[in-house]
Coordinates of C-alpha atoms in Angstrom, one line a residue:
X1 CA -15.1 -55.2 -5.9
X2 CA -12.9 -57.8 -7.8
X3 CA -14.5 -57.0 -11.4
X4 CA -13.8 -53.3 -10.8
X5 CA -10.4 -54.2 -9.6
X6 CA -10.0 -56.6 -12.6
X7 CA -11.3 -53.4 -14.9
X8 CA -8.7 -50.8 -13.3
X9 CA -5.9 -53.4 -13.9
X10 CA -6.7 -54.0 -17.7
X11 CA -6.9 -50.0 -18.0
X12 CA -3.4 -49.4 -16.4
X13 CA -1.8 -51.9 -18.1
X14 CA -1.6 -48.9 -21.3
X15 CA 0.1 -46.9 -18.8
X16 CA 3.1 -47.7 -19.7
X17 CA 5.5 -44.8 -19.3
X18 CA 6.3 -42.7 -16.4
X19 CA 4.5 -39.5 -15.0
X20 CA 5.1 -36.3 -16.0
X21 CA 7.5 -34.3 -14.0
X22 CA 8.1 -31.1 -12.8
X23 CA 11.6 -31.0 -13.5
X24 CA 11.8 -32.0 -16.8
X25 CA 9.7 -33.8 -18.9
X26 CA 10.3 -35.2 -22.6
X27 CA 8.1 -36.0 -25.6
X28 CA 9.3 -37.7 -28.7
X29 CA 7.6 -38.0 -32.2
X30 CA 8.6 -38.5 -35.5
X31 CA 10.0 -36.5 -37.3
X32 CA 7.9 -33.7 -38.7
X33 CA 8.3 -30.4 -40.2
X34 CA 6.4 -27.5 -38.3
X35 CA 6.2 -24.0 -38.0
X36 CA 3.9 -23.7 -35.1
X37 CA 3.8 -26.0 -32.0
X38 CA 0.6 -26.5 -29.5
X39 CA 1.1 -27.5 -26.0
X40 CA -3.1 -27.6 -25.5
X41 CA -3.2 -28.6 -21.4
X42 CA -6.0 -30.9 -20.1
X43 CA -5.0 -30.7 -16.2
X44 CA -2.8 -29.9 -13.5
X45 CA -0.2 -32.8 -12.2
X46 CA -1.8 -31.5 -8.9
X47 CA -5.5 -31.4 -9.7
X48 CA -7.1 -33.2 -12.6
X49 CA -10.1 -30.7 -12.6
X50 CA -8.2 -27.7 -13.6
X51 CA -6.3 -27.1 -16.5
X52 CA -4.9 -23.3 -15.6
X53 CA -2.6 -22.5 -13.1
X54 CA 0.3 -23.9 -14.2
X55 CA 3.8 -22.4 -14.5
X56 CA 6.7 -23.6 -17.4
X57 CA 10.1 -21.5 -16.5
X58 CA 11.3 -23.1 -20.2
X59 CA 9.8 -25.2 -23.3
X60 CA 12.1 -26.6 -26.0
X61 CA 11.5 -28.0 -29.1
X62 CA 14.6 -29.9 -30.9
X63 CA 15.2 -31.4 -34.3
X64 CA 18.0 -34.1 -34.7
X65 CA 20.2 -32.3 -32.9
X66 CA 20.3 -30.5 -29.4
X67 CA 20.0 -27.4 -30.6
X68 CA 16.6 -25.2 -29.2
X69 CA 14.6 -24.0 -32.2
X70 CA 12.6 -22.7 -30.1
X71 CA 14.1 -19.6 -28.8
X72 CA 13.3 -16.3 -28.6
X73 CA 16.8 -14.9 -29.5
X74 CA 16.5 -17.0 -32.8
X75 CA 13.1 -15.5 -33.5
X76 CA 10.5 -17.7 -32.1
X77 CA 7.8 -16.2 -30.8
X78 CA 5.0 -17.6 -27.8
X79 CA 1.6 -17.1 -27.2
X80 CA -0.7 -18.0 -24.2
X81 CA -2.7 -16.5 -21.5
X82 CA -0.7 -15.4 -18.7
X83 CA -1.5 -13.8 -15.2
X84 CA -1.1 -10.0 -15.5
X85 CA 1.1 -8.3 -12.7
X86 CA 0.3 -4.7 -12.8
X87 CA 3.2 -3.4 -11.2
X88 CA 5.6 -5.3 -13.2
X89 CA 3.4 -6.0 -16.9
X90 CA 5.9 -8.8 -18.4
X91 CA 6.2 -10.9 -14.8
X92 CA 4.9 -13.8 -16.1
X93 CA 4.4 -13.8 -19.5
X94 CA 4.7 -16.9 -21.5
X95 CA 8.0 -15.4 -23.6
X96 CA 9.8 -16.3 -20.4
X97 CA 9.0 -20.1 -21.7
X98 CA 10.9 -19.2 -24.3
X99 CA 13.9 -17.3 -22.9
X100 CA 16.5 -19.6 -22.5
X101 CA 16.4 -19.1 -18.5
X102 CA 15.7 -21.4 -15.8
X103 CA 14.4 -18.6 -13.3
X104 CA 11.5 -16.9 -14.2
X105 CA 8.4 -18.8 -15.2
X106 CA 5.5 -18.4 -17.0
X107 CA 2.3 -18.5 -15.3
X108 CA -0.8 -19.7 -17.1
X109 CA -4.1 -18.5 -16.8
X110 CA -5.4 -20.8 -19.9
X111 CA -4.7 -23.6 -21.2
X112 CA -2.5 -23.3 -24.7
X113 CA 1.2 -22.3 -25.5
X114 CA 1.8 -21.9 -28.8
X115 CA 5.2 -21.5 -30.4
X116 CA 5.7 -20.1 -33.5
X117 CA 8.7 -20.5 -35.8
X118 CA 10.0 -17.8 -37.6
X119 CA 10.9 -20.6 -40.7
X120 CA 9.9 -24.3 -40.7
X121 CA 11.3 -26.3 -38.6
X122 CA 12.0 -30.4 -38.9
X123 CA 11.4 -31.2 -35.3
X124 CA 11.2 -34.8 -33.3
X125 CA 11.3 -34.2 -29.4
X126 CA 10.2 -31.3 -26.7
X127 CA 10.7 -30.7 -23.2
X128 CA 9.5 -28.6 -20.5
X129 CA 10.0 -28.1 -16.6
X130 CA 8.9 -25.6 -14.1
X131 CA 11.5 -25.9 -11.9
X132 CA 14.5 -26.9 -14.0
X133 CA 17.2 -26.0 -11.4
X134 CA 15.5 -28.3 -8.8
X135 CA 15.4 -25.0 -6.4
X136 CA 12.0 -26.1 -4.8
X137 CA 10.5 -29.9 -3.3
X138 CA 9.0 -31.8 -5.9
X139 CA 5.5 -30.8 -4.8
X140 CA 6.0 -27.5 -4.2
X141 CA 3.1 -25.2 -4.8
X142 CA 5.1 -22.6 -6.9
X143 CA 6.4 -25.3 -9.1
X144 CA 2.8 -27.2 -10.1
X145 CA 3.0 -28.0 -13.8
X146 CA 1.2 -29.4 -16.6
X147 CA -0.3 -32.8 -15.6
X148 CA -2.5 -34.3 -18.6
X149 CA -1.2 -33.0 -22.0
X150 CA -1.4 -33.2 -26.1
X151 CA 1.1 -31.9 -28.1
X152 CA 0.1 -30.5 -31.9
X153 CA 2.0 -29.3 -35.0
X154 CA 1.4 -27.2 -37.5
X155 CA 2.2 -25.5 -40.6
X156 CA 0.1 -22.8 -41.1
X157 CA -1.6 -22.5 -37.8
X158 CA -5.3 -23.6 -39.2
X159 CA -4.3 -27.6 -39.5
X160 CA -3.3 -29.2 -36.6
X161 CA -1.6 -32.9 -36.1
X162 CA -1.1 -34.6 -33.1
X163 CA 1.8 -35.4 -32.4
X164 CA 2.5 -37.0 -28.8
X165 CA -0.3 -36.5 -25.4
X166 CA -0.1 -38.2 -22.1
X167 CA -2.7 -41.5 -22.0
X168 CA 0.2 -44.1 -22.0
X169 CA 1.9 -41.7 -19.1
X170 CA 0.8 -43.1 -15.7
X171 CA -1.3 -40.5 -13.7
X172 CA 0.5 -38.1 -12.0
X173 CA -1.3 -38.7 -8.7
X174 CA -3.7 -41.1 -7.5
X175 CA -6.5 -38.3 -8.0
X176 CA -5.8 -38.2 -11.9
X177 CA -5.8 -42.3 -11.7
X178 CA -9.2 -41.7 -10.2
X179 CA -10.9 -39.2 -12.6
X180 CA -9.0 -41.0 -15.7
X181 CA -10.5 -44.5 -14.6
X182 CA -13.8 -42.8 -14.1
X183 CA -14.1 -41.2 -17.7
X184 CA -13.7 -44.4 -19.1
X185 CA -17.2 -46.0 -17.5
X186 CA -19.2 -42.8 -17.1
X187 CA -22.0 -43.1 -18.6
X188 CA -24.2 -39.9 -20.3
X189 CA -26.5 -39.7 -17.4
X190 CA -24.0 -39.4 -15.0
X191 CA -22.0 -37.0 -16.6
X192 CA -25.0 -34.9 -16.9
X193 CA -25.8 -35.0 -13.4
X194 CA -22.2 -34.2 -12.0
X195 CA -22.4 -31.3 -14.2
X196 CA -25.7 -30.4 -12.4
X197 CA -24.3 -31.0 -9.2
X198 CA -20.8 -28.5 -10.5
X199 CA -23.8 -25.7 -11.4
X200 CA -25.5 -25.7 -8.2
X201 CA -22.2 -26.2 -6.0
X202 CA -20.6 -22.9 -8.3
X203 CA -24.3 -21.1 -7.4
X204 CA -24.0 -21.4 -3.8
X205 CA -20.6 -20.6 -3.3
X206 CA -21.3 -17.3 -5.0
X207 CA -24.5 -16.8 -2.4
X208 CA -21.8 -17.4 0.4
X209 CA -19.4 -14.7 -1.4
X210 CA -21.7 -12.1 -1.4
X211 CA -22.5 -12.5 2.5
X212 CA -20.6 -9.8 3.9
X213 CA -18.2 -10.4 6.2
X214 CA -18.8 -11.1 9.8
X215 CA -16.6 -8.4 12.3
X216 CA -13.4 -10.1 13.3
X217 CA -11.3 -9.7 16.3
X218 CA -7.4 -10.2 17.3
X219 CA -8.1 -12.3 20.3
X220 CA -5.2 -13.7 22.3
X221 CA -3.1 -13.8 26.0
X222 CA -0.4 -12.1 26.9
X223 CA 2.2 -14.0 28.9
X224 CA 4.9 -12.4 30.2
X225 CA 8.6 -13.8 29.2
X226 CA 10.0 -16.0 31.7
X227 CA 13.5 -14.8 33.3
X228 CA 15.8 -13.9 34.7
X229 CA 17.2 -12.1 31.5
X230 CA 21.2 -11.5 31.7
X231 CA 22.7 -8.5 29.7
X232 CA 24.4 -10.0 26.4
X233 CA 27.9 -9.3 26.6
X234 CA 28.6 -7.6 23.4
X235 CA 25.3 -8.6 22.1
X236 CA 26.2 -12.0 21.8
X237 CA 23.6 -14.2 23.3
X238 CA 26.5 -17.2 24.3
X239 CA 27.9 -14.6 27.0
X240 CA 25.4 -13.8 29.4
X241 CA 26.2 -11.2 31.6
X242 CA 25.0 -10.2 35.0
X243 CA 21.0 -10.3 35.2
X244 CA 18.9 -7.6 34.8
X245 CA 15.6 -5.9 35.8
X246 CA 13.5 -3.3 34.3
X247 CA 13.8 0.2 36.1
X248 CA 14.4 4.0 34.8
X249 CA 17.7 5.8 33.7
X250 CA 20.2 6.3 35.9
X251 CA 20.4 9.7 34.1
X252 CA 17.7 10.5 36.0
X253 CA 19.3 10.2 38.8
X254 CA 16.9 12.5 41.1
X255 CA 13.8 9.9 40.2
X256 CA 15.3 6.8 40.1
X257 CA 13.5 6.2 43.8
X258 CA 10.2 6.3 42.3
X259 CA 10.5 3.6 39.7
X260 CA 11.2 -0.1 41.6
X261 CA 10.4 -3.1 39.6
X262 CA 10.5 -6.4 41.7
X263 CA 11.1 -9.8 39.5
X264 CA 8.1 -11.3 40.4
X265 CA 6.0 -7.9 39.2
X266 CA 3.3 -8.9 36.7
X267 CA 3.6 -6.9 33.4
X268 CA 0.6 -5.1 33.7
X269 CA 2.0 -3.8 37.2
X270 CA 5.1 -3.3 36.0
X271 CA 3.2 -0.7 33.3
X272 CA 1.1 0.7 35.5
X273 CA 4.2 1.8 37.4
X274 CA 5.9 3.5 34.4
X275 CA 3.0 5.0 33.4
X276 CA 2.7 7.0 36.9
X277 CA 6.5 7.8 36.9
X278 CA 6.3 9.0 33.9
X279 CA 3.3 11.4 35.0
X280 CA 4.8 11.7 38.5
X281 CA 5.1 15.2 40.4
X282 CA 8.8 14.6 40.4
X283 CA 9.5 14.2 37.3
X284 CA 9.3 17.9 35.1
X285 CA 10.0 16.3 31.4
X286 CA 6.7 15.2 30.8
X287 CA 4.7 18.3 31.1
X288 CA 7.5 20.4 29.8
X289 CA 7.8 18.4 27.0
X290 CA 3.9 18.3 26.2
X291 CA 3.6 22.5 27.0
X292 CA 6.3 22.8 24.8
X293 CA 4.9 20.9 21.7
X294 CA 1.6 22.4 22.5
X295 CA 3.0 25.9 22.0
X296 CA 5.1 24.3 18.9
X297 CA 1.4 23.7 17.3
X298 CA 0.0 27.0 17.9
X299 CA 3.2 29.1 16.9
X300 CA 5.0 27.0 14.4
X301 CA 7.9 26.7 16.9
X302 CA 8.2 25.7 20.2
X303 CA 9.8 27.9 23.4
X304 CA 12.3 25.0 22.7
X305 CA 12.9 24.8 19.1
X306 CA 13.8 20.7 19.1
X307 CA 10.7 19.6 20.3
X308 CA 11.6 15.8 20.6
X309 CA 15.4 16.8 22.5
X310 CA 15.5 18.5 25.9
X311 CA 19.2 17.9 26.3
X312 CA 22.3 19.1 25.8
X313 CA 22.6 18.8 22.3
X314 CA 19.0 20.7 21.8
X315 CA 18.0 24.2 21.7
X316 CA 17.8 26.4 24.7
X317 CA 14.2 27.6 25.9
X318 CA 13.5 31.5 24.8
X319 CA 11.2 31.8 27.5
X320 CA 12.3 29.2 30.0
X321 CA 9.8 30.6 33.3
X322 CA 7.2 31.0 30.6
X323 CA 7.7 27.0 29.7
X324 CA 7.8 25.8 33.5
X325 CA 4.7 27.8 34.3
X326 CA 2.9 26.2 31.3
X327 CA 4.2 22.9 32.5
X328 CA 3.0 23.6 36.0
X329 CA -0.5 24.4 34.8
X330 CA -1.0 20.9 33.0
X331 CA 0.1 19.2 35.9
X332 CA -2.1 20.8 38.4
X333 CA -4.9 20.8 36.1
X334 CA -5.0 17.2 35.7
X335 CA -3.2 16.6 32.6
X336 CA -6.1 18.3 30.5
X337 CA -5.4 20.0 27.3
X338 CA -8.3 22.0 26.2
X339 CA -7.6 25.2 28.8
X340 CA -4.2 25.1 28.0
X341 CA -5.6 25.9 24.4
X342 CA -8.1 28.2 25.4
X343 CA -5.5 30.3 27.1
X344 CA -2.8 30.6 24.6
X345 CA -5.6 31.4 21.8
X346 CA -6.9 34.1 24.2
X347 CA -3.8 35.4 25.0
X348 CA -2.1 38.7 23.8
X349 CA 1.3 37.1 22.0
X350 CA -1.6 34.8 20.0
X351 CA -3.9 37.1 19.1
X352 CA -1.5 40.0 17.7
X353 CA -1.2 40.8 14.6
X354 CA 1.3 39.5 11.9
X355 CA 2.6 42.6 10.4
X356 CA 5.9 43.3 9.9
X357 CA 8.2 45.9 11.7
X358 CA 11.4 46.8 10.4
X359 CA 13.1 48.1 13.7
X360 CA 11.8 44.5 15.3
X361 CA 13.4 42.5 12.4
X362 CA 16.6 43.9 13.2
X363 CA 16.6 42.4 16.3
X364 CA 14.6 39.2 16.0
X365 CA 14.0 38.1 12.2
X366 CA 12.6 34.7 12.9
X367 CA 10.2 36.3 15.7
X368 CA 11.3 34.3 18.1
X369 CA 10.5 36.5 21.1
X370 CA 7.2 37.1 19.3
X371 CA 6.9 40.9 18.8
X372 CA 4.0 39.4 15.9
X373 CA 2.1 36.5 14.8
X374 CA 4.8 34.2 13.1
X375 CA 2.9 33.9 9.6
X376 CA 3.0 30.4 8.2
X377 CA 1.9 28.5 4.7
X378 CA -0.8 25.7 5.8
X379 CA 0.7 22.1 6.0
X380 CA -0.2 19.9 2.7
X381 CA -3.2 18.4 4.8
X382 CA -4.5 21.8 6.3
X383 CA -4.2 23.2 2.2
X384 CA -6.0 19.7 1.2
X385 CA -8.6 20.2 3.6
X386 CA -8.9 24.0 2.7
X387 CA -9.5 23.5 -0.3
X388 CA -12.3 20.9 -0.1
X389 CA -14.1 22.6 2.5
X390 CA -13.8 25.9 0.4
X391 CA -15.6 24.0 -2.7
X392 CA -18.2 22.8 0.0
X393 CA -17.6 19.0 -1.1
X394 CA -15.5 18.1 2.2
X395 CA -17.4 15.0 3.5
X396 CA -17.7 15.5 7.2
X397 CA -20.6 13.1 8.3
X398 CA -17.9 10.0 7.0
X399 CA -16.3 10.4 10.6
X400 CA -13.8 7.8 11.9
X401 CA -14.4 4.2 10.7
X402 CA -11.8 3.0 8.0
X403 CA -9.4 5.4 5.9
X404 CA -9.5 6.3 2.8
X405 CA -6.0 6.2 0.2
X406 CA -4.7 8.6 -2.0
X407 CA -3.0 6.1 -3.9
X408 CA -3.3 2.5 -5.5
X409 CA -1.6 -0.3 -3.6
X410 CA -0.3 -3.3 -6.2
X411 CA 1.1 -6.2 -4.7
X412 CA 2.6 -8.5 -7.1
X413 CA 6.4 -8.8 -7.0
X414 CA 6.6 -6.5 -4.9
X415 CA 4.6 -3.9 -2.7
X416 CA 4.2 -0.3 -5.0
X417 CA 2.4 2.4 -4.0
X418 CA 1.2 4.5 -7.3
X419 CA -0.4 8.2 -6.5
X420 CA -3.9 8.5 -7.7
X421 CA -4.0 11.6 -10.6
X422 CA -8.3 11.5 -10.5
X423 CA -9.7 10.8 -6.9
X424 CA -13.0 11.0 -6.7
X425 CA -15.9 11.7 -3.6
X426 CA -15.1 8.5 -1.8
X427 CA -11.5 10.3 -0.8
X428 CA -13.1 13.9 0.0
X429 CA -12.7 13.4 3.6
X430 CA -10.3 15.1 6.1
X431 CA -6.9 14.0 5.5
X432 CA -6.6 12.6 9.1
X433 CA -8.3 9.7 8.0
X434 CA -5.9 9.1 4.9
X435 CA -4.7 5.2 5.5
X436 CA -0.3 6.7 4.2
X437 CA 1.9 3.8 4.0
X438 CA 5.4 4.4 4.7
X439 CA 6.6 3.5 1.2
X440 CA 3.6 6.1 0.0
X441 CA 4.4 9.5 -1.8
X442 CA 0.7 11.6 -2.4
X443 CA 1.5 14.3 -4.7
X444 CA -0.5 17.3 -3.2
X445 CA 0.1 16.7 0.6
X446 CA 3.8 15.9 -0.1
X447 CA 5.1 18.5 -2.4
X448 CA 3.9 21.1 0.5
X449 CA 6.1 19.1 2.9
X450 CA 4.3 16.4 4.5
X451 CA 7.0 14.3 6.0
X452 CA 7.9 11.6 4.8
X453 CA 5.7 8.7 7.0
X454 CA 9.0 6.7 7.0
X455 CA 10.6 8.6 9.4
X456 CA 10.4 10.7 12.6
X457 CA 9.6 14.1 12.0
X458 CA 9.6 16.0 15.0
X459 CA 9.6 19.6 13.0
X460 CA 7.9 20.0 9.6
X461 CA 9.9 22.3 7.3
X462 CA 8.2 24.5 5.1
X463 CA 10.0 25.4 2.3
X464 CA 9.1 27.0 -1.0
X465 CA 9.6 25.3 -4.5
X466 CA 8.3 25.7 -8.2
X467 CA 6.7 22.1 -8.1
X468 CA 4.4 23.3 -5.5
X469 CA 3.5 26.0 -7.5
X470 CA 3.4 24.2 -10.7
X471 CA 1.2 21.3 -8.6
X472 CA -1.2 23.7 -7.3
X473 CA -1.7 24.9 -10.5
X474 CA -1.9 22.2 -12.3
X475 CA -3.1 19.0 -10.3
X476 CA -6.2 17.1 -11.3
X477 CA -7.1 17.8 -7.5
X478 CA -6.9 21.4 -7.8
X479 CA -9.1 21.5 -11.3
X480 CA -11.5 19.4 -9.8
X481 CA -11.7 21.9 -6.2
X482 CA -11.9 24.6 -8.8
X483 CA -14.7 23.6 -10.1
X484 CA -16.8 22.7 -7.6
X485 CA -15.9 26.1 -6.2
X486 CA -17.2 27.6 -9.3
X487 CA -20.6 24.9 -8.4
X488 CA -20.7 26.5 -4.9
X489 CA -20.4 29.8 -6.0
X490 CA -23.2 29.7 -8.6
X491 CA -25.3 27.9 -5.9
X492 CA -24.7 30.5 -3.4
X493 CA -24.0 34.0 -5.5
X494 CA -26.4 33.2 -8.4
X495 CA -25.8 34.5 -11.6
X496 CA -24.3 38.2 -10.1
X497 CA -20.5 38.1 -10.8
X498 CA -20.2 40.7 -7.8
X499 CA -22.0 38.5 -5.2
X500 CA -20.0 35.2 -7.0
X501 CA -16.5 37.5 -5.8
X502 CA -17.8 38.3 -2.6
X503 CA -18.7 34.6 -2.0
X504 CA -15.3 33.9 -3.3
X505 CA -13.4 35.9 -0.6
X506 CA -15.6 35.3 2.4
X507 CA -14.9 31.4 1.5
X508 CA -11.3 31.3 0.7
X509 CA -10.0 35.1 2.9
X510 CA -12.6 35.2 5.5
X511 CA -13.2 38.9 4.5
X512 CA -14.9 41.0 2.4
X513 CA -12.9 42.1 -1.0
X514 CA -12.3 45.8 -1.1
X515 CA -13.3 48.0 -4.0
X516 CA -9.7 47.3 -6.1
X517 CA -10.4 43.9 -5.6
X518 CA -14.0 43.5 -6.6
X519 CA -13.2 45.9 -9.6
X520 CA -10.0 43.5 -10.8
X521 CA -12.0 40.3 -10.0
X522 CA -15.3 41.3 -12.0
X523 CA -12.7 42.6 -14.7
X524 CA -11.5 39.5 -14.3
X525 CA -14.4 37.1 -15.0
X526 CA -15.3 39.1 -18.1
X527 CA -12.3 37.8 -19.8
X528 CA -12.6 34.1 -18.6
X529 CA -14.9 31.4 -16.7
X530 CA -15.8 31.2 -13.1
X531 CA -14.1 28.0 -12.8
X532 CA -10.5 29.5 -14.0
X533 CA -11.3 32.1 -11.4
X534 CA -11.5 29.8 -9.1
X535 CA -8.4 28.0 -9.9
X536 CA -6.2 31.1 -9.6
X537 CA -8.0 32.2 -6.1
X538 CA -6.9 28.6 -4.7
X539 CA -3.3 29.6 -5.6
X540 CA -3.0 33.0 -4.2
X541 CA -0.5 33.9 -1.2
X542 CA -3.8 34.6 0.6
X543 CA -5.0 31.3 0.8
X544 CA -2.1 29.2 1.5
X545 CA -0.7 31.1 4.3
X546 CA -2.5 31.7 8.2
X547 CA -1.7 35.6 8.6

């Protein structure tokens, strides 16, 4: 009404200078001498119920001159709470208030900045900004400032004198003309219920917090593209070139009848169709391809030793009719896997033994031609999940549902991927179900050669090196699988050293120790603990390698 008009009116009149501003804004005082100066803020410029949040990329403080006393290269030092980037600990700090930079800001998570002088100071006038360089709009979000303000002085950091504050700045929006306006005729009740209402609103959005969250779905329609779509000359998209269709390499010459795309072919027709050329009875890649990295799994190599190139610049088959008759039985068995597998385990060249043969070496050192078993070290997850199911702690009733992580993802300035050195029961799970990220290094699984998840990796190398030995040894994983060993073996052995060992082997070797071995192994544990035991049986040859 007119009398609350009349009220407002008579209130802003004392609002005499301008708002505060994010790009510079100046206080001056009288001269005083300080060695420590307060900048206590009361609110936002973007919401006069908060008072954190803010960012400053610089505060100065001057004398009668233009020179910055407040500097940190002159010894001044600055104080305030600050949000704490973990992958970066200094981000945001409040001594980049004080740096003599533009760029970097500091980003509050209280409400004080105090500067301290490293020798009194005579000082009239500050100034501050968040965005100084005028980089971002006025109202950006990663510029919001300080809205409502007092400044305060000091000499010895216990007495404080104000010195300048913002109540004869005009508001900064019209939501700060609002709440100023109503502080002044609040009354006692009022405020008192407002903060009942502020208490009961907090209570209830913690009981929405702690609902869990309802499933959620990617819902949406695919549209195919419109066309025609030309063939950019050169890549360039301003010289179209003649119009083209999907259809299969011309490479292929002998199947390119049996992939035909018309324009007006929807795209789920137009996949169905690859799909069953890719699969058809003319086209031998496919199944060669798949027999070949099927034998790759079992053997270490595959009959073609570049599993993910068939051509010319790839390896030749060592057993080329042995690789089209594999091919040939997928096909005409439907495309199904599992007697494929059952076959090759059951089959003489699988089931041989591994030992070597000096007259064979001479002829075939890598075994291609298979005269044994090619022995090989378990990948970094096969060793991983060894060793967990070995200490009987591998958790195999947490099937499928969401991964698991190996390392801690921070994302502040950037994304960072740290490697966990304790993980604990939550992560005892097969390491299919890890969650890598391409940026990810896991000490165990990679220093035994996982590839990197970066790349394609069509072979895995397996090399040898002292920082798998030295992380076997050593690796908070492999102390912790030692002891839970030395748990299992107590559990399952009792308190009999030679039924602990013979535990021990059946476990890690799948046999029974011989005499030697049960001697040196009891002589062993006489010396030391079951759990150092342990530790060196999860390093030995044995255990790392399928023989």
């Amino acid at each position: 009404d007119a009398r609350a008009d009349q009220l407002a009116a008579n209130i802003e009149i004392a609002w005499a200078r301008p708002p505060v501003n994010r790009y510079l804004t100046e206080e001056s005082f009288a001269p005083v001498e300080a060695t420590v100066v307060r900048l206590t803020v009361l609110s936002r410029d973007n919401d006069p119920r908060s008072n954190i949040g803010f960012r400053i990329d610089e505060f100065e403080v001057f004398g009668s001159s233009d020179v910055n006393v407040a500097l940190a290269s002159t010894g001044a030092t600055a104080e305030g709470d600050s949000r704490v980037a973990q992958d970066f600990a200094h981000a945001y700090g409040p001594d980049l208030a004080i740096d003599g930079r533009y760029g970097a800001q500091w980003l509050a998570t209280g409400n004080t900045l105090t500067i301290t002088f490293p020798t009194p100071q005579t000082i009239q006038r500050a100034a501050w900004s968040s965005d100084r360089q005028q980089l971002l709009e006025p109202n950006h979000s990663q510029t919001t400032c300080v809205g409502e303000y007092q400044l305060e002085v000091s000499l010895d950091g216990i007495t404080w004198t104000k010195v300048a504050d913002s109540a004869d700045r005009q508001p900064p929006s019209p939501a700060h003309r609002l709440h100023r306006l109503r502080e002044v005729v609040i009354t006692v009740e009022e405020r008192a219920q407002l903060s009942n209402f502020d208490a009961e609103i907090a209570r209830l959005n913690g009981e929405i917090v702690a609902v869990p969250m309802l499933p959620t779905w990617w819902i949406g329609q695919f549209q195919p593209a419109p066309g025609p779509f030309p063939l950019f000359l050169g890549g360039d998209p301003q010289r179209p070139g003649d119009v083209i269709d999907s259809a299969e390499l011309i490479l292929l010459d002998p199947l390119r009848t049996a992939l035909a795309f018309t324009p007006q072919l929807a795209e789920a027709e137009r996949r169905m169709k690859l799909a069953e050329w890719i699969v058809s009875d003319g086209n031998p890649l496919t199944s060669r391809v798949l027999a070949n990295r099927l034998w790759h799994y079992h053997f270490g190599t595959g009959l073609v030793g570049t599993p993910s190139d068939f051509g010319q610049m790839g390896s030749l088959p060592t057993h080329p009719e042995l690789l089209d008759w594999l091919a040939l039985q997928i096909r005409d068995g439907g495309w199904k896997l599992k007697p494929l597998h059952r076959m090759i385990l059951l089959s003489q060249s699988y089931r041989q033994s591994s030992e070597y043969r000096a007259d064979a070496a001479l002829i075939d050192a890598g075994s291609r031609l298979l005269w044994r078993f090619p022995p090989r070290r378990l990948t970094g997850e096969e060793l991983r999940d060894s060793m967990l199911s070995a200490a009987g702690v591998l958790d195999l009733e947490a099937a499928g549902g969401p991964g698991f992580r190996l390392y801690q993802y921070l994302e502040d300035n950037v994304a960072t991927y740290v490697p966990l050195d304790v993980v604990g029961p939550e992560t005892y799970r097969r390491a299919v179900y890890h969650q890598n990220a391409r940026a990810a290094r896991v000490d165990v699984m990679s220093d035994f050669d996982c590839p990197d998840p970066a790349f394609s990796a069509p072979n895995r190398p397996s090399t040898t090196t002292p920082l798998q030995a030295l992380t076997l040894l050593n690796h908070q994983f492999t102390l912790d699988m030692a002891e839970a060993l030395a748990v299992r073996l107590r559990r399952d052995g009792g308190a009999e050293p030679s039924a602990q060992v013979r535990r021990a082997w059946q476990l890690l070797f799948a046999r029974e120790p011989d005499a030697e071995e049960l001697a040196a192994a009891q002589a062993f544990l006489e010396g030391t603990d079951l759990t150092t035991f342990c530790r060196a049986l999860l390093n030995a040859n044995e255990f790392l390698y399928v023989d």
